[in-house]
Amino acid sequence: MIVLKFGGTSVGDGQRILQVLEIARTRLAEAPLLVSSAMGKTTDLLLDIAARAVSGDLSGARELREQLEQAHQEALDVVLARLDPERQDYYREQQRELFRELAPLVQGLGLIRELSPRTSDALLSFGERLSTAIIRCGAEAMAIPATLLDSRTLIVTGNTFGSAQPDFTATTERIRTEVAPRAGHLLIAQGFIGATPEGITTTLGRGGSDYSATIFGMALAAERVEIWTDVNGIMTADPRIIPEARTIPELTYNEAAELSFFGARVVHPATMIPAVEKGIPVVVCNTFDPTGPATVIRDAVARKGLRAIAARAGVTIITVHSSRMLNAWGFLSRMFRIFDEHRVIVDLIATSEVSVSVSVDMPEPPAVLTAALQQLGSVRVDRNKAVMSLVGEGIWNDTQRIQQTFAALAPTENDASPIEVEMISLGSSDTNLSLVLPQDQMGRAMEQLHHRFFRFSLNGE
Ligand code: ADP
Ligand code: ASP
Ligand code: MG
């Protein structure tokens, strides 16, 4: 069997859903399971609706809900055009029912004026439930034999709402008992959502449908997981920032995981975990260019060297300065305990004799965290930073790379100001070099580095 995952843009409207089903049709002999995201920006819109309801802007919330309903109705209208009237009524009623279920949730938020992570997950689940219902309808209209599954009965997770951890053992057992892929039949499931063992809806975190796809793939020992998105696979940089970026034909699991961790949001950072477990190849392809260049991710690849540049904005550096650090043991453990207690994840670390700087992936660290850190020494918070990472297995075997990296960041003819690198970290896995710099210099730094390393070759030589 194989898993096909389609992202939000791929299923953005009715026409695109029919296009996606044409792709699925070409895979029918391979016993496919289709995992879908919510349509377009539905998840953002649902969050917006919640925010308005909570702030008391009930008419604003209603307006957005109507907008959402209309977009889904229009998509459904396009896909069900070829069905007989009775089946059309059936699918229309099914969609209305989902919106009827959604309405009291939004009303409740307006009354309580608070959005708990648990309610947020319940609300967000409607995005994927709505899109997959339309895909199911489209399959019938295109005479593709299909079954719609409910991922909340299959993906078993913990109860950290908003970024729930899947229980691989329980999930695999459920999926193996309940799901039987077969040639000529299309299974359809929601990405992103799951439920606790008690059946309370959870989500795997933003962009989590990729993760859902490899979890299904692992449980069903898929021969391949295909991630269909809106670009030609994983590229040497985000093509929205660097238009010259090119498709990387092959990557290792490790490289793909590092790249997504360091900001290449084309796949969710946890996606490779289940794939590695069973050695399942993951192929990233473009829904809008199905025969164009794509990326294959697997255990080992022939080519070594620098593979891509990734970046993340909205980063903050927190520096704790203390003369008490001098010759004192236990300082770092006290400091990291404070980060643990406040559940803030530390990214990069740089230490000196009297200060420790860490980067955190958030535009504004919680005030309680900085207050607690003040027990250790004086605290400085530097906002609006970006982390830029060069990724590739074994790239630091080549000692010239660091020198070339800094040379590439030197002032150019067009722009005489130097790029201010404020922190540097050579990943202990020998797969990345990360630089922290001011956010407003990120685009230019990426351009200069991409030009230096990828103008002529695909592995940064
Ligand atoms: P989907 O909805 O299909 O899950 P996403 O928006 O989550 O799609 O991811 C695709 C986007 O990721 C692309 O449109 C692209 O702008 C961005 N992206 C960031 N880094 C890269 C990269 N290195 N290669 C390809 N795309 C990237
Ligand atoms: N719909 C969810 C999101 O927008 C999950 C996904 O698309 O992968 O984050
Ligand atoms: Mg995505």
Short mmCIF file of C-alpha atoms and ligand atoms in Angstrom, two decimals:
data_model
loop_
_atom_site.label_atom_id
_atom_site.label_comp_id
_atom_site.label_asym_id
_atom_site.label_seq_id
_atom_site.Cartn_x
_atom_site.Cartn_y
_atom_site.Cartn_z
CA MET A 1 0.00 0.00 0.00
CA ILE A 2 1.01 3.63 -0.31
CA VAL A 3 0.04 6.86 1.46
CA LEU A 4 -0.72 10.05 -0.47
CA LYS A 5 -0.85 13.26 1.55
CA PHE A 6 -2.26 16.48 0.10
CA GLY A 7 -1.68 19.89 1.71
CA GLY A 8 -4.07 22.83 2.06
CA THR A 9 -3.26 24.53 -1.24
CA SER A 10 -3.56 21.22 -3.11
CA VAL A 11 -7.17 20.85 -1.94
CA GLY A 12 -7.85 24.62 -1.95
CA ASP A 13 -11.13 24.49 -3.93
CA GLY A 14 -13.47 22.11 -5.74
CA GLN A 15 -11.50 22.08 -8.98
CA ARG A 16 -8.28 21.29 -7.15
CA ILE A 17 -9.96 18.49 -5.23
CA LEU A 18 -10.93 16.88 -8.54
CA GLN A 19 -7.32 17.32 -9.73
CA VAL A 20 -6.05 15.62 -6.56
CA LEU A 21 -8.44 12.74 -7.13
CA GLU A 22 -7.07 12.37 -10.67
CA ILE A 23 -3.64 11.90 -9.13
CA ALA A 24 -5.07 9.39 -6.65
CA ARG A 25 -6.69 7.50 -9.53
CA THR A 26 -3.29 6.91 -11.11
CA ARG A 27 -2.22 5.22 -7.84
CA LEU A 28 -5.29 3.03 -7.33
CA ALA A 29 -3.50 -0.22 -8.14
CA GLU A 30 -1.14 0.45 -5.20
CA ALA A 31 -3.88 0.35 -2.54
CA PRO A 32 -3.68 4.03 -1.59
CA LEU A 33 -4.67 5.81 1.59
CA LEU A 34 -5.19 9.52 0.99
CA VAL A 35 -4.49 11.85 3.92
CA SER A 36 -5.71 15.41 3.51
CA SER A 37 -5.23 18.77 5.19
CA ALA A 38 -8.00 21.30 5.58
CA MET A 39 -8.85 23.36 2.47
CA GLY A 40 -6.58 26.37 1.89
CA LYS A 41 -6.31 28.62 4.92
CA THR A 42 -9.22 27.02 6.80
CA THR A 43 -7.20 26.32 9.96
CA ASP A 44 -6.12 29.98 10.20
CA LEU A 45 -9.69 31.06 9.60
CA LEU A 46 -11.00 28.79 12.36
CA LEU A 47 -8.45 30.30 14.75
CA ASP A 48 -9.57 33.76 13.66
CA ILE A 49 -13.20 32.88 14.30
CA ALA A 50 -12.29 31.69 17.80
CA ALA A 51 -10.26 34.83 18.52
CA ARG A 52 -13.15 37.06 17.51
CA ALA A 53 -15.70 35.09 19.52
CA VAL A 54 -13.46 35.21 22.59
CA SER A 55 -12.96 38.95 22.23
CA GLY A 56 -16.73 39.43 22.13
CA ASP A 57 -16.85 40.32 18.42
CA LEU A 58 -19.71 37.91 17.73
CA SER A 59 -20.81 39.47 14.47
CA GLY A 60 -17.21 39.32 13.21
CA ALA A 61 -17.04 35.64 14.19
CA ARG A 62 -20.34 34.98 12.39
CA GLU A 63 -19.16 36.74 9.26
CA LEU A 64 -16.02 34.61 9.08
CA ARG A 65 -18.01 31.45 9.77
CA GLU A 66 -20.31 32.28 6.88
CA GLN A 67 -17.29 32.89 4.68
CA LEU A 68 -15.94 29.47 5.64
CA GLU A 69 -19.29 27.82 5.02
CA GLN A 70 -19.59 29.46 1.62
CA ALA A 71 -16.11 28.35 0.52
CA HIS A 72 -16.92 24.76 1.49
CA GLN A 73 -20.33 24.88 -0.14
CA GLU A 74 -18.80 26.16 -3.37
CA ALA A 75 -16.20 23.40 -3.33
CA LEU A 76 -18.88 20.80 -2.72
CA ASP A 77 -21.03 22.22 -5.53
CA VAL A 78 -18.15 21.79 -7.97
CA VAL A 79 -17.41 18.18 -7.05
CA LEU A 80 -20.96 16.89 -6.78
CA ALA A 81 -22.16 18.25 -10.11
CA ARG A 82 -21.91 14.81 -11.67
CA LEU A 83 -23.94 12.98 -8.99
CA ASP A 84 -27.66 12.21 -9.09
CA PRO A 85 -29.93 14.52 -7.01
CA GLU A 86 -30.40 12.05 -4.15
CA ARG A 87 -26.67 11.67 -3.56
CA GLN A 88 -26.20 15.43 -3.91
CA ASP A 89 -28.73 15.95 -1.11
CA TYR A 90 -26.95 13.38 1.01
CA TYR A 91 -23.57 15.15 0.76
CA ARG A 92 -25.07 18.62 1.18
CA GLU A 93 -26.87 17.50 4.33
CA GLN A 94 -23.66 15.91 5.65
CA GLN A 95 -21.81 19.22 5.23
CA ARG A 96 -24.65 21.21 6.85
CA GLU A 97 -24.51 18.80 9.78
CA LEU A 98 -20.82 19.55 10.32
CA PHE A 99 -21.53 23.28 10.34
CA ARG A 100 -24.44 22.70 12.76
CA GLU A 101 -22.00 20.91 15.06
CA LEU A 102 -19.52 23.79 14.77
CA ALA A 103 -21.98 26.60 15.59
CA PRO A 104 -22.53 25.90 19.33
CA LEU A 105 -18.76 25.62 19.85
CA VAL A 106 -18.28 29.15 18.55
CA GLN A 107 -21.26 30.41 20.54
CA GLY A 108 -19.83 28.82 23.67
CA LEU A 109 -16.53 30.64 23.12
CA GLY A 110 -18.43 33.92 22.93
CA LEU A 111 -20.04 33.18 26.29
CA ILE A 112 -17.04 31.82 28.17
CA ARG A 113 -14.65 34.30 26.55
CA GLU A 114 -11.80 31.85 26.81
CA LEU A 115 -10.25 29.42 24.36
CA SER A 116 -8.69 26.39 26.03
CA PRO A 117 -6.25 24.27 24.00
CA ARG A 118 -8.76 21.43 24.25
CA THR A 119 -11.59 23.48 22.73
CA SER A 120 -9.21 24.87 20.13
CA ASP A 121 -8.41 21.32 18.96
CA ALA A 122 -12.10 20.42 18.81
CA LEU A 123 -12.71 23.51 16.70
CA LEU A 124 -9.70 23.01 14.38
CA SER A 125 -10.71 19.40 13.67
CA PHE A 126 -13.57 20.72 11.54
CA GLY A 127 -11.14 21.88 8.85
CA GLU A 128 -9.91 18.36 8.03
CA ARG A 129 -13.32 16.77 8.63
CA LEU A 130 -14.91 19.15 6.12
CA SER A 131 -12.23 18.76 3.44
CA THR A 132 -12.18 14.97 3.57
CA ALA A 133 -15.99 14.81 3.35
CA ILE A 134 -15.78 16.77 0.08
CA ILE A 135 -12.98 14.52 -1.19
CA ARG A 136 -15.12 11.48 -0.38
CA CYS A 137 -17.95 13.01 -2.39
CA GLY A 138 -15.59 13.81 -5.27
CA ALA A 139 -14.42 10.20 -5.36
CA GLU A 140 -18.01 9.02 -5.76
CA ALA A 141 -18.61 11.58 -8.50
CA MET A 142 -15.50 10.30 -10.31
CA ALA A 143 -16.53 6.66 -9.82
CA ILE A 144 -13.52 5.90 -7.63
CA PRO A 145 -14.48 3.30 -5.01
CA ALA A 146 -13.66 4.95 -1.68
CA THR A 147 -14.13 4.83 2.10
CA LEU A 148 -13.93 7.82 4.45
CA LEU A 149 -12.18 7.03 7.74
CA ASP A 150 -12.23 9.07 10.96
CA SER A 151 -8.64 9.67 12.12
CA ARG A 152 -9.93 10.41 15.63
CA THR A 153 -10.69 6.70 15.99
CA LEU A 154 -7.28 5.68 14.60
CA ILE A 155 -4.55 8.08 15.76
CA VAL A 156 -4.27 7.65 19.53
CA THR A 157 -2.47 10.51 21.27
CA GLY A 158 -1.63 11.94 24.67
CA ASN A 159 -3.55 14.93 25.98
CA THR A 160 -1.15 17.76 25.25
CA PHE A 161 -3.77 19.60 23.24
CA GLY A 162 -2.39 21.66 20.37
CA SER A 163 0.66 19.43 19.91
CA ALA A 164 -0.40 15.97 21.02
CA GLN A 165 2.14 13.14 20.96
CA PRO A 166 0.95 10.03 19.14
CA ASP A 167 1.12 6.70 20.95
CA PHE A 168 2.71 4.65 18.18
CA THR A 169 1.90 1.25 19.69
CA ALA A 170 -1.79 1.92 20.34
CA THR A 171 -2.14 3.73 17.00
CA THR A 172 -0.54 0.92 15.02
CA GLU A 173 -2.79 -1.61 16.70
CA ARG A 174 -5.94 0.42 15.96
CA ILE A 175 -5.00 1.09 12.35
CA ARG A 176 -4.06 -2.52 11.69
CA THR A 177 -7.37 -3.73 13.12
CA GLU A 178 -9.60 -1.15 11.49
CA VAL A 179 -8.01 -0.33 8.15
CA ALA A 180 -7.58 -2.72 5.24
CA PRO A 181 -6.04 -1.09 2.16
CA ARG A 182 -6.73 -2.87 -1.09
CA ALA A 183 -5.95 -2.36 -4.75
CA GLY A 184 -8.61 -0.47 -6.68
CA HIS A 185 -10.01 1.21 -3.55
CA LEU A 186 -9.23 4.65 -2.13
CA LEU A 187 -9.13 5.13 1.64
CA ILE A 188 -9.49 8.75 2.80
CA ALA A 189 -8.42 10.04 6.22
CA GLN A 190 -7.93 13.42 7.91
CA GLY A 191 -4.43 14.64 8.58
CA PHE A 192 -3.56 16.66 11.69
CA ILE A 193 -6.21 15.21 14.02
CA GLY A 194 -6.38 12.34 16.49
CA ALA A 195 -7.92 11.64 19.89
CA THR A 196 -6.93 10.60 23.39
CA PRO A 197 -7.73 7.00 24.47
CA GLU A 198 -10.92 8.49 25.99
CA GLY A 199 -11.90 9.82 22.57
CA ILE A 200 -11.27 13.54 23.12
CA THR A 201 -10.18 15.26 19.91
CA THR A 202 -6.54 16.38 19.69
CA THR A 203 -4.29 17.88 16.99
CA LEU A 204 -0.64 17.11 16.22
CA GLY A 205 0.44 20.76 15.88
CA ARG A 206 0.35 23.13 12.91
CA GLY A 207 1.38 21.50 9.67
CA GLY A 208 0.85 18.10 11.32
CA SER A 209 -0.82 16.37 8.37
CA ASP A 210 2.60 15.33 7.04
CA TYR A 211 3.20 13.58 10.36
CA SER A 212 -0.23 11.88 10.13
CA ALA A 213 0.76 10.56 6.70
CA THR A 214 3.93 8.83 7.90
CA ILE A 215 2.15 7.52 11.02
CA PHE A 216 -0.40 5.79 8.76
CA GLY A 217 2.47 4.66 6.55
CA MET A 218 4.35 3.14 9.48
CA ALA A 219 1.28 1.35 10.84
CA LEU A 220 0.40 -0.14 7.45
CA ALA A 221 4.03 -0.79 6.39
CA ALA A 222 3.59 1.42 3.33
CA GLU A 223 5.91 0.96 0.38
CA ARG A 224 6.07 4.72 -0.01
CA VAL A 225 4.61 7.93 1.41
CA GLU A 226 4.00 10.69 -1.13
CA ILE A 227 3.68 14.23 0.21
CA TRP A 228 1.93 16.37 -2.40
CA THR A 229 2.40 20.09 -1.90
CA ASP A 230 2.56 23.35 -3.90
CA VAL A 231 6.27 23.36 -4.83
CA ASN A 232 8.62 20.95 -6.65
CA GLY A 233 9.75 18.98 -3.62
CA ILE A 234 12.29 20.12 -1.06
CA MET A 235 14.42 22.84 -2.57
CA THR A 236 17.82 24.39 -1.82
CA ALA A 237 15.93 27.23 -0.06
CA ASP A 238 12.36 28.42 0.36
CA PRO A 239 11.44 29.40 -3.23
CA ARG A 240 9.30 32.23 -1.85
CA ILE A 241 12.43 33.87 -0.49
CA ILE A 242 14.94 32.65 -3.08
CA PRO A 243 13.32 32.34 -6.52
CA GLU A 244 16.46 30.61 -7.91
CA ALA A 245 16.08 27.72 -5.45
CA ARG A 246 16.23 24.28 -7.07
CA THR A 247 14.79 20.88 -6.24
CA ILE A 248 17.05 18.54 -4.25
CA PRO A 249 16.55 15.13 -5.92
CA GLU A 250 17.55 13.04 -2.87
CA LEU A 251 17.90 13.61 0.88
CA THR A 252 18.53 11.39 3.88
CA TYR A 253 15.91 11.22 6.66
CA ASN A 254 18.37 13.00 8.88
CA GLU A 255 18.90 15.88 6.47
CA ALA A 256 15.17 16.28 5.84
CA ALA A 257 14.46 16.27 9.58
CA GLU A 258 17.15 18.90 10.27
CA LEU A 259 15.94 21.06 7.40
CA SER A 260 12.35 21.08 8.60
CA PHE A 261 13.46 21.61 12.19
CA PHE A 262 15.46 24.64 11.10
CA GLY A 263 12.55 26.21 9.26
CA ALA A 264 11.94 24.56 5.88
CA ARG A 265 8.26 24.20 6.66
CA VAL A 266 7.63 22.19 3.49
CA VAL A 267 7.39 19.14 5.79
CA HIS A 268 6.50 19.00 9.48
CA PRO A 269 9.61 18.37 11.65
CA ALA A 270 8.28 15.09 13.11
CA THR A 271 7.41 13.57 9.72
CA MET A 272 10.59 11.50 9.40
CA ILE A 273 10.27 9.74 12.78
CA PRO A 274 7.73 7.09 11.69
CA ALA A 275 9.33 6.79 8.24
CA VAL A 276 12.78 6.01 9.70
CA GLU A 277 11.23 3.42 11.99
CA LYS A 278 10.20 1.28 9.02
CA GLY A 279 12.61 2.62 6.38
CA ILE A 280 9.76 3.93 4.24
CA PRO A 281 10.81 6.26 1.39
CA VAL A 282 9.07 9.66 1.51
CA VAL A 283 8.61 11.45 -1.81
CA VAL A 284 7.76 15.17 -1.87
CA CYS A 285 6.03 16.22 -5.10
CA ASN A 286 4.08 19.09 -6.63
CA THR A 287 0.32 18.71 -7.11
CA PHE A 288 0.44 21.42 -9.77
CA ASP A 289 3.32 19.78 -11.67
CA PRO A 290 2.86 16.04 -11.06
CA THR A 291 5.54 14.94 -13.50
CA GLY A 292 8.03 17.69 -12.57
CA PRO A 293 11.08 17.41 -10.27
CA ALA A 294 10.48 15.85 -6.84
CA THR A 295 12.52 14.90 -3.77
CA VAL A 296 13.03 11.35 -2.52
CA ILE A 297 13.92 11.00 1.16
CA ARG A 298 15.45 7.74 2.34
CA ASP A 299 18.13 6.10 4.49
CA ALA A 300 21.19 6.76 2.44
CA VAL A 301 21.83 8.80 -0.66
CA ALA A 302 24.72 8.89 -3.09
CA ARG A 303 25.46 12.59 -2.95
CA LYS A 304 27.01 14.26 0.09
CA GLY A 305 27.64 17.89 0.87
CA LEU A 306 25.65 21.01 1.59
CA ARG A 307 22.03 20.43 0.67
CA ALA A 308 19.99 23.49 1.55
CA ILE A 309 19.61 26.69 3.51
CA ALA A 310 16.70 27.08 5.91
CA ALA A 311 15.66 30.02 8.03
CA ARG A 312 13.30 30.91 10.82
CA ALA A 313 12.31 34.42 11.78
CA GLY A 314 10.66 35.56 15.04
CA VAL A 315 13.52 34.29 17.19
CA THR A 316 14.63 35.86 20.49
CA ILE A 317 18.01 35.65 22.22
CA ILE A 318 18.04 35.55 26.00
CA THR A 319 21.36 36.22 27.69
CA VAL A 320 21.99 35.62 31.38
CA HIS A 321 25.05 37.38 32.67
CA SER A 322 26.47 36.44 36.04
CA SER A 323 29.89 36.76 37.62
CA ARG A 324 28.81 33.90 39.88
CA MET A 325 29.22 31.60 36.89
CA LEU A 326 32.92 31.89 37.23
CA ASN A 327 34.15 28.44 38.27
CA ALA A 328 30.70 27.48 39.54
CA TRP A 329 29.22 24.13 38.65
CA GLY A 330 25.47 23.63 38.45
CA PHE A 331 24.78 27.03 36.87
CA LEU A 332 23.66 25.62 33.52
CA SER A 333 21.47 22.99 35.12
CA ARG A 334 19.75 25.65 37.26
CA MET A 335 19.25 27.80 34.21
CA PHE A 336 17.82 24.99 32.06
CA ARG A 337 15.58 23.85 34.91
CA ILE A 338 13.93 27.26 34.71
CA PHE A 339 13.37 26.85 30.95
CA ASP A 340 11.93 23.37 31.64
CA GLU A 341 9.57 24.65 34.31
CA HIS A 342 8.20 27.24 31.92
CA ARG A 343 8.08 24.77 29.05
CA VAL A 344 10.20 26.94 26.78
CA ILE A 345 12.34 25.04 24.31
CA VAL A 346 15.93 26.20 23.93
CA ASP A 347 17.36 26.10 20.43
CA LEU A 348 20.95 27.23 20.19
CA ILE A 349 23.36 27.83 23.04
CA ALA A 350 26.55 29.88 23.36
CA THR A 351 28.48 30.24 26.59
CA SER A 352 31.30 32.42 27.81
CA GLU A 353 33.02 32.61 31.16
CA VAL A 354 30.38 34.95 32.59
CA SER A 355 27.34 34.67 30.35
CA VAL A 356 25.09 32.18 28.61
CA SER A 357 23.07 33.09 25.53
CA VAL A 358 20.29 30.91 24.20
CA SER A 359 17.94 31.38 21.29
CA VAL A 360 14.24 30.57 21.63
CA ASP A 361 11.78 30.15 18.78
CA MET A 362 9.28 32.78 19.92
CA PRO A 363 8.94 36.51 19.26
CA GLU A 364 8.22 37.30 22.92
CA PRO A 365 9.39 35.00 25.73
CA PRO A 366 6.99 34.75 28.70
CA ALA A 367 7.62 37.43 31.34
CA VAL A 368 7.52 34.79 34.10
CA LEU A 369 10.48 33.06 32.46
CA THR A 370 12.66 36.16 32.33
CA ALA A 371 11.64 37.05 35.90
CA ALA A 372 12.70 33.59 37.08
CA LEU A 373 16.01 33.82 35.21
CA GLN A 374 16.80 37.04 37.05
CA GLN A 375 17.45 34.93 40.16
CA LEU A 376 20.62 33.78 38.36
CA GLY A 377 21.96 37.11 37.17
CA SER A 378 21.13 40.01 34.90
CA VAL A 379 18.98 39.11 31.91
CA ARG A 380 19.00 40.66 28.44
CA VAL A 381 16.32 39.94 25.86
CA ASP A 382 17.09 40.64 22.16
CA ARG A 383 14.04 40.31 19.91
CA ASN A 384 13.50 40.25 16.11
CA LYS A 385 16.25 37.79 15.30
CA ALA A 386 16.40 35.04 12.69
CA VAL A 387 18.20 31.70 12.70
CA MET A 388 19.64 30.68 9.37
CA SER A 389 20.96 27.16 8.97
CA LEU A 390 23.11 25.45 6.38
CA VAL A 391 22.20 21.76 6.30
CA GLY A 392 23.91 18.70 4.84
CA GLU A 393 25.36 15.51 6.24
CA GLY A 394 29.07 15.72 6.98
CA ILE A 395 29.37 19.28 5.70
CA TRP A 396 31.90 20.25 8.34
CA ASN A 397 34.37 17.65 7.22
CA ASP A 398 35.28 20.37 4.79
CA THR A 399 37.00 22.93 6.97
CA GLN A 400 36.87 25.60 4.30
CA ARG A 401 33.12 25.74 4.57
CA ILE A 402 33.04 28.04 7.59
CA GLN A 403 35.48 30.40 5.96
CA GLN A 404 33.44 30.41 2.74
CA THR A 405 30.25 31.01 4.71
CA PHE A 406 31.58 34.12 6.37
CA ALA A 407 33.18 35.35 3.16
CA ALA A 408 29.78 35.03 1.47
CA LEU A 409 28.25 37.27 4.14
CA ALA A 410 30.72 40.08 3.56
CA PRO A 411 29.45 43.43 2.19
CA THR A 412 28.66 43.36 -1.53
CA GLU A 413 28.77 45.99 -4.28
CA ASN A 414 25.01 46.45 -3.96
CA ASP A 415 24.94 46.56 -0.22
CA ALA A 416 27.95 47.80 1.64
CA SER A 417 26.74 47.05 5.15
CA PRO A 418 28.02 43.82 6.69
CA ILE A 419 25.64 41.12 7.89
CA GLU A 420 25.83 41.04 11.66
CA VAL A 421 26.17 37.46 12.84
CA GLU A 422 25.36 37.48 16.54
CA MET A 423 25.60 33.82 17.46
CA ILE A 424 26.94 30.75 15.73
CA SER A 425 26.38 27.09 16.42
CA LEU A 426 27.96 24.11 14.71
CA GLY A 427 25.41 21.35 15.14
CA SER A 428 26.78 18.45 17.13
CA SER A 429 25.31 16.07 14.54
CA ASP A 430 27.70 17.51 11.93
CA THR A 431 24.65 18.21 9.78
CA ASN A 432 24.15 21.92 10.30
CA LEU A 433 25.73 25.29 10.92
CA SER A 434 23.33 27.84 12.35
CA LEU A 435 23.77 31.59 12.50
CA VAL A 436 21.67 34.05 14.45
CA LEU A 437 21.30 37.44 12.80
CA PRO A 438 18.91 40.41 12.80
CA GLN A 439 15.63 39.44 11.21
CA ASP A 440 15.69 42.26 8.69
CA GLN A 441 19.00 40.96 7.31
CA MET A 442 17.75 37.41 6.84
CA GLY A 443 16.59 37.73 3.21
CA ARG A 444 19.84 39.29 2.07
CA ALA A 445 21.97 36.79 4.00
CA MET A 446 20.08 33.89 2.41
CA GLU A 447 20.46 35.38 -1.05
CA GLN A 448 24.21 35.86 -0.65
CA LEU A 449 24.76 32.37 0.77
CA HIS A 450 22.51 30.69 -1.78
CA HIS A 451 24.28 32.49 -4.57
CA ARG A 452 27.68 31.45 -3.22
CA PHE A 453 26.89 27.78 -2.69
CA PHE A 454 24.15 26.83 -5.16
CA ARG A 455 24.75 28.97 -8.21
CA PHE A 456 26.64 26.20 -10.03
CA SER A 457 25.99 22.96 -8.22
CA LEU A 458 23.48 21.18 -6.07
CA ASN A 459 25.80 20.26 -3.27
CA GLY A 460 27.40 23.51 -2.40
CA GLU A 461 30.78 22.89 -4.06
P1 ADP B 1 1.20 22.13 2.44
O1 ADP B 1 -0.04 22.94 2.61
O2 ADP B 1 1.22 21.36 1.17
O3 ADP B 1 1.51 21.31 3.64
P2 ADP B 1 3.15 24.11 3.24
O4 ADP B 1 2.73 25.51 3.00
O5 ADP B 1 3.06 23.57 4.62
O6 ADP B 1 2.36 23.20 2.21
O7 ADP B 1 4.64 23.88 2.72
C1 ADP B 1 4.99 24.25 1.41
C2 ADP B 1 5.73 25.57 1.42
O8 ADP B 1 6.96 25.41 2.13
C3 ADP B 1 6.15 26.08 0.08
O9 ADP B 1 5.13 26.81 -0.55
C4 ADP B 1 7.40 26.90 0.38
O10 ADP B 1 7.14 28.28 0.37
C5 ADP B 1 7.78 26.49 1.80
N1 ADP B 1 9.19 26.09 1.91
C6 ADP B 1 10.04 26.51 2.89
N2 ADP B 1 11.26 26.00 2.72
C7 ADP B 1 11.22 25.24 1.60
C8 ADP B 1 12.18 24.43 0.91
N3 ADP B 1 13.44 24.31 1.33
N4 ADP B 1 11.76 23.77 -0.19
C9 ADP B 1 10.49 23.87 -0.62
N5 ADP B 1 9.55 24.61 -0.01
C10 ADP B 1 9.88 25.29 1.10
N1 ASP B 2 -4.53 22.15 8.61
C1 ASP B 2 -3.45 22.09 9.55
C2 ASP B 2 -2.66 23.39 9.52
O1 ASP B 2 -2.98 24.29 8.76
C3 ASP B 2 -2.57 20.90 9.35
C4 ASP B 2 -1.83 20.83 8.03
O2 ASP B 2 -2.19 21.51 7.07
O3 ASP B 2 -0.88 20.04 7.94
O4 ASP B 2 -1.77 23.54 10.31
MG MG B 3 2.40 21.78 5.47
#
